[in-house]
Short mmCIF file of C-alpha atoms in Angstrom, two decimals:
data_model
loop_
_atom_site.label_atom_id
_atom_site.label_comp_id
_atom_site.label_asym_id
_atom_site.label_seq_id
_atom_site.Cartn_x
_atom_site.Cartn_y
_atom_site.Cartn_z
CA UNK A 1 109.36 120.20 68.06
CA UNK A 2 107.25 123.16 66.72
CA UNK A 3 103.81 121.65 68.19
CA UNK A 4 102.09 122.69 70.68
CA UNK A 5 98.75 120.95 72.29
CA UNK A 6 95.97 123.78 72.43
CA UNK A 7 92.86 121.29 73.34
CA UNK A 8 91.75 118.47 74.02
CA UNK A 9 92.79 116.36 70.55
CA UNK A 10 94.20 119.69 68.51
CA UNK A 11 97.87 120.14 68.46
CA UNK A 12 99.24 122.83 66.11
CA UNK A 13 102.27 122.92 63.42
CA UNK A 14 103.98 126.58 63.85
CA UNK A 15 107.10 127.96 62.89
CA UNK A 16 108.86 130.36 64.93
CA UNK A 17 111.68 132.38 63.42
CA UNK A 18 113.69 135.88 63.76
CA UNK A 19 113.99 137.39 66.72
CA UNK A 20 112.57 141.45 66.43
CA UNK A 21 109.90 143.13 68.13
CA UNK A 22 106.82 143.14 67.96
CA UNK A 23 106.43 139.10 66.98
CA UNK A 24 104.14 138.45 64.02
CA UNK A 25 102.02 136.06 63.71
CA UNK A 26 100.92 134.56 60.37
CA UNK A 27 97.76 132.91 59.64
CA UNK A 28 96.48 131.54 56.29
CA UNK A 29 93.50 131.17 54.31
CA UNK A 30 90.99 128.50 53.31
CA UNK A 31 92.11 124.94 51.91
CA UNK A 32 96.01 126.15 52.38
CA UNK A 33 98.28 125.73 55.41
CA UNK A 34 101.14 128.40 56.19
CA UNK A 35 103.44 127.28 53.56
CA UNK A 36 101.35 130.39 52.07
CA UNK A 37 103.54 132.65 53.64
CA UNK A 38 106.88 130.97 52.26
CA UNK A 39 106.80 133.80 49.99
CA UNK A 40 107.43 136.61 53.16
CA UNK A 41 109.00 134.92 56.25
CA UNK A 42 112.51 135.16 55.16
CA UNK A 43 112.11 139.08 54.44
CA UNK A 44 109.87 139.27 57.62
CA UNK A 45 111.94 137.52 60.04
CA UNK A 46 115.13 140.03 59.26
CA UNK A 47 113.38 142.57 61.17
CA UNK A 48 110.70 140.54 63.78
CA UNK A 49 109.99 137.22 65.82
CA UNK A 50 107.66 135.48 62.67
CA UNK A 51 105.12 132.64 63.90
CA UNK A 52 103.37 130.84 60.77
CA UNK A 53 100.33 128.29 62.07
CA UNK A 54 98.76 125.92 60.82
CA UNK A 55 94.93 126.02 61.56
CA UNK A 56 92.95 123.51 62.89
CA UNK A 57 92.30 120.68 60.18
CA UNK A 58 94.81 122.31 58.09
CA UNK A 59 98.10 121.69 56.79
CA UNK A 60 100.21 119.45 59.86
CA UNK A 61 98.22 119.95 62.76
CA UNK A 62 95.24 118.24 64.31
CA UNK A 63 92.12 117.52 61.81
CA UNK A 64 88.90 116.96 64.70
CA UNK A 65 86.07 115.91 63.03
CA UNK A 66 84.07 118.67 64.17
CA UNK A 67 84.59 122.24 65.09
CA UNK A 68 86.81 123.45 62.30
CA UNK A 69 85.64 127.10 62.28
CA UNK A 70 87.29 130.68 62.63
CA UNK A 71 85.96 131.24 66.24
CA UNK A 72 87.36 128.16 67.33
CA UNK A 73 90.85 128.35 65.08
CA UNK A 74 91.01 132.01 66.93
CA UNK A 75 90.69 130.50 70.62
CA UNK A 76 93.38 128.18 69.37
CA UNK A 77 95.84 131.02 68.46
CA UNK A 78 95.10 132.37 71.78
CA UNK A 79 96.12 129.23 73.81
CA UNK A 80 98.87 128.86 71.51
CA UNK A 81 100.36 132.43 72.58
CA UNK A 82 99.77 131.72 75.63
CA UNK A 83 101.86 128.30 75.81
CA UNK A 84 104.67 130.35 74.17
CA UNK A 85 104.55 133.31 76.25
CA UNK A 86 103.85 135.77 73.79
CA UNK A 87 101.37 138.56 75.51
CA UNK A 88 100.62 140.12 72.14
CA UNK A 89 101.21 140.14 68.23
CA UNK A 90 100.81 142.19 65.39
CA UNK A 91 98.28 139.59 63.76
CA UNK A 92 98.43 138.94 59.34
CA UNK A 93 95.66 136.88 58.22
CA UNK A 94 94.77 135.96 54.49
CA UNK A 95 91.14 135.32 53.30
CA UNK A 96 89.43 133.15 56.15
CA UNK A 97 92.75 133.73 58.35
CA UNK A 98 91.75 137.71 58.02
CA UNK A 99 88.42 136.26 59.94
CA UNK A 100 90.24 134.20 62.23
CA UNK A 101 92.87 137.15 63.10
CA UNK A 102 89.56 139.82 63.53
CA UNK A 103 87.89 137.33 65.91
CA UNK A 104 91.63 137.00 67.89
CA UNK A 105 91.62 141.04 67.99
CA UNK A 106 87.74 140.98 69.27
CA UNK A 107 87.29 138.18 71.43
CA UNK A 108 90.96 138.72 72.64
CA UNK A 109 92.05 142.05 72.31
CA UNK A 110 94.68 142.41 74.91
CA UNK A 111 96.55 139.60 72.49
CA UNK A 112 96.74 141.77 69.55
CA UNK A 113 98.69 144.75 69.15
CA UNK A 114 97.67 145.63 64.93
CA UNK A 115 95.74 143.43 63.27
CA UNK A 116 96.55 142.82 58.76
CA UNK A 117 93.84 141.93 57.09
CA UNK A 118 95.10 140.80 53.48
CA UNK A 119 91.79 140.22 51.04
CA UNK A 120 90.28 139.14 54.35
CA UNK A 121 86.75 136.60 54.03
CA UNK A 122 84.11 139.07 55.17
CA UNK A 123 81.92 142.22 53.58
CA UNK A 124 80.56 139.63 51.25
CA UNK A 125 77.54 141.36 49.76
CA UNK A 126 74.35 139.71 49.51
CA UNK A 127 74.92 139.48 45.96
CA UNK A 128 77.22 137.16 46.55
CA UNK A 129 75.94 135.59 49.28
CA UNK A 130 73.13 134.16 46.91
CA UNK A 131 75.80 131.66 45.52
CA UNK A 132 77.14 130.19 48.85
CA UNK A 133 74.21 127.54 49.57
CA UNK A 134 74.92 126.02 46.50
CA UNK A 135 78.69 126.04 46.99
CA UNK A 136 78.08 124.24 50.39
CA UNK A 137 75.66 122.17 48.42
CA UNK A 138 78.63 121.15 46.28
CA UNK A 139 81.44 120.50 49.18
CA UNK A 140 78.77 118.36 50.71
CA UNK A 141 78.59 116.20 47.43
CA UNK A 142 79.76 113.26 46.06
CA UNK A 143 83.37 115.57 44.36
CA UNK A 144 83.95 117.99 47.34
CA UNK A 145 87.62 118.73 45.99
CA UNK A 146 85.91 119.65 42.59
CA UNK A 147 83.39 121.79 44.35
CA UNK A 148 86.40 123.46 46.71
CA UNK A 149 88.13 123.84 42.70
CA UNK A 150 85.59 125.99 41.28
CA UNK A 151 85.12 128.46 44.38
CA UNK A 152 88.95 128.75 44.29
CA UNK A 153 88.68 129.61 40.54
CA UNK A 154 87.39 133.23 41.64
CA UNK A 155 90.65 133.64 43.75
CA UNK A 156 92.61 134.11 40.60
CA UNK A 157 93.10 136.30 37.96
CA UNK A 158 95.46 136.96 34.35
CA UNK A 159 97.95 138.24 37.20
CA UNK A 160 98.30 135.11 39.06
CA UNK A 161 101.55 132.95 38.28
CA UNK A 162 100.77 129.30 36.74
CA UNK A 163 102.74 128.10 39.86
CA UNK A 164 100.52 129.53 42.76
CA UNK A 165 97.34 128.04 40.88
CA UNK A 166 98.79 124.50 40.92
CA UNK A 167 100.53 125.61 44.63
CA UNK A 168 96.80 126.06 45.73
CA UNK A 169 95.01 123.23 43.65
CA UNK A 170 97.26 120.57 44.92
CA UNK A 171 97.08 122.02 48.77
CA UNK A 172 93.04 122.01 48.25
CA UNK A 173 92.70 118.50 47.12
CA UNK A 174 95.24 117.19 50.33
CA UNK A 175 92.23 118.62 52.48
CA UNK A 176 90.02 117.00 54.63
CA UNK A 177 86.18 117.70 52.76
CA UNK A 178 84.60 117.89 55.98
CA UNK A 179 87.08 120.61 57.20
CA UNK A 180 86.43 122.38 53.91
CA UNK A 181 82.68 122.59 54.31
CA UNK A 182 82.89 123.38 57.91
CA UNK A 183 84.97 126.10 57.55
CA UNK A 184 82.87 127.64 54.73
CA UNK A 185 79.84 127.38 56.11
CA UNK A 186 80.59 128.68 59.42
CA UNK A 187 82.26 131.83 57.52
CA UNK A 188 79.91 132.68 55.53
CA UNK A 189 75.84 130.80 56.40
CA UNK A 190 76.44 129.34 59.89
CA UNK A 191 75.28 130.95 63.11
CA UNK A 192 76.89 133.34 64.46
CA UNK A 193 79.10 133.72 61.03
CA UNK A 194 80.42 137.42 60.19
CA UNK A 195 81.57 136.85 56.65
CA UNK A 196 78.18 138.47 55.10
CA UNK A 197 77.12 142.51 55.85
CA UNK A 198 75.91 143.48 57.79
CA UNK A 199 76.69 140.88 60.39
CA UNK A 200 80.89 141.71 59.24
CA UNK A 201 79.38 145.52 59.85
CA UNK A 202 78.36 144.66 63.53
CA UNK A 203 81.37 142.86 64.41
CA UNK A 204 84.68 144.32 62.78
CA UNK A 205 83.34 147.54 63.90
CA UNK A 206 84.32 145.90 67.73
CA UNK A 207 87.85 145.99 66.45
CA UNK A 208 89.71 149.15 68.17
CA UNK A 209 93.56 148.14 67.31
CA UNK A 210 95.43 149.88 64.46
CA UNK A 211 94.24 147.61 61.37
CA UNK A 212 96.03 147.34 58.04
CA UNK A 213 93.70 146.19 55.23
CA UNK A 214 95.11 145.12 51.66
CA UNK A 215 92.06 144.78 49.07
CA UNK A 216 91.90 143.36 45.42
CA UNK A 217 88.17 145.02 45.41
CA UNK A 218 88.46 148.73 45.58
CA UNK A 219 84.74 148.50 46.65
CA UNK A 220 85.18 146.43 49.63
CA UNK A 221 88.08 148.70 50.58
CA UNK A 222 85.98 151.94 50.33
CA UNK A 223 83.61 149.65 52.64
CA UNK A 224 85.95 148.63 55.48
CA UNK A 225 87.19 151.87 55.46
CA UNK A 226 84.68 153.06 57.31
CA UNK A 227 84.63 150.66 59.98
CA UNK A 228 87.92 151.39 61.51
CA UNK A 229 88.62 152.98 65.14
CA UNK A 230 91.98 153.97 64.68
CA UNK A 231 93.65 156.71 63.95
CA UNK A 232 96.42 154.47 62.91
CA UNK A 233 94.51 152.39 60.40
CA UNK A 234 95.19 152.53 56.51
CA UNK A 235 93.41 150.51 53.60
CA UNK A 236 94.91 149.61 50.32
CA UNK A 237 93.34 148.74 46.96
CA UNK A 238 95.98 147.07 44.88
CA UNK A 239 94.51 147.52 41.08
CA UNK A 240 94.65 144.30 38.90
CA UNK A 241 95.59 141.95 41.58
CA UNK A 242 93.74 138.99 42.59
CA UNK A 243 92.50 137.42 46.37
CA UNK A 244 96.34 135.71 45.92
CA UNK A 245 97.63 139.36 46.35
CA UNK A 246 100.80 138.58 48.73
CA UNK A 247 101.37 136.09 46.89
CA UNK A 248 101.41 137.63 43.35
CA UNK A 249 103.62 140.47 45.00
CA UNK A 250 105.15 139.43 47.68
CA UNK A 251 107.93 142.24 47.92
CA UNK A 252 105.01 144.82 47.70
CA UNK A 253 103.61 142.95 50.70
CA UNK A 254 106.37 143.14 52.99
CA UNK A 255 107.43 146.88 51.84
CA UNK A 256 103.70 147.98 52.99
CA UNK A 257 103.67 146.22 56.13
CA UNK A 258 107.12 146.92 57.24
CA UNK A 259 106.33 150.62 56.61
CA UNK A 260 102.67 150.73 58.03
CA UNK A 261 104.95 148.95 61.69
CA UNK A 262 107.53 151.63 61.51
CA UNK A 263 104.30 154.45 61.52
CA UNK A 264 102.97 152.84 64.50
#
């Protein structure tokens, strides 16, 4: 059964398919699950072992009631690998998942041998920060699905096919609200929460395996840039796409990362 008990009361949904070197591990965003990466495994799995999770109150595994954040989700993934017998991925995560998989590289870094960020949920400015409080004001409120709607509104643009909209709307409202706001708030307001410079400044810079970052922002791009360790490391700014970049392109996805592996 692709389960596997990781805590007390948590048991993750993973798929495990292909068979290359080194495995990949795939790990979604916010309000989503890993039919996200639908899109890539087929084209991924031709060349490497592919492991899609589902995150703690996400998708089919466990919901707790409390402790739905990135730090936790990332000691998950590392019990998880563990229980499988996998010493060490190349790690993809999407938008909160690109927290989750930094978190995995820094609190665990013997368990990750590259690390893809893909839009990833940190190097918020504090611009942008402003608006969170209300947006956790909202998730907390009497419509938390139409609160999680609107932030989701900024993950799209012109680019973004009618169907991955409605994909993501209808995976949103099949949440749990109290994962929702537990998940934001620990990203981006809570203690200890690296989504916001220059607390993602402090931390990512902790990151010393090869990283490949894919960016709808050439801004944050030019940021993260200069954060990385290694040699190896490359950042993209994909012009005109939005946070659903995979997605939107999902053959320009796989080409990158399949060259970026074959570099290493």
């Amino acid at each position: 059964m692709p389960y596997e008990e990781v805590g007390e009361g948590v048991r993750l949904f993973y798929t495990d398919d292909g068979q290359g070197t080194p495995p990949l591990l795939l790990v979604h965003g916010w309000g989503t699950d890993s039919h996200q990466w639908s899109w890539h495994i087929d084209a991924l799995a031709a060349t490497h072992r592919v492991l899609a999770v589902d995150l703690r109150g996400h998708g089919y595994s466990s919901v707790p009631e409390t402790g739905n954040t990135p730090r936790a989700m990332a000691a998950d993934l590392d019990v998880l690998l563990g229980r499988l017998g996998i010493p060490q991925v190349v790690a993809v995560g999407h938008s909160m998942g690109g927290q989750v998989v930094s978190i995995l590289a820094v609190e665990h870094p013997e368990r990750v041998r590259a690390l893809v960020t893909l839009d990833p949920g940190y190097g918020m400015t504090a611009e942008i920060a402003r608006g969170f409080p209300r947006m956790i004001e909202g998730l907390r409120g009497e419509r938390p699905h139409e609160a999680a709607e609107r932030i989701d509104e900024w993950c799209t643009n012109a680019a973004t096919p009618p169907v991955i909209r409605r994909w993501h709307k209808r995976r949103l409202y099949g949440m749990p609200p109290h994962v929702l706001v537990q998940a934001f708030e620990a990203m981006f307001t809570g203690p200890g929460a690296i989504g916001v410079r220059p607390a993602s400044d402090d931390y990512l810079a902790r990151r010393r395996c090869p990283v490949l970052s894919i960016w709808a922002d050439a801004g944050r791009a030019g940021w993260e840039a200069g954060l990385l360790k290694d040699p190896a490391s490359v950042v993209l700014s994909w012009e005109g796409a939005s946070h659903r970049l995979h997605e939107e392109r999902p053959g320009d996805f796989v080409n990158a990362l399949q060259g970026w592996l074959r570099r290493l």
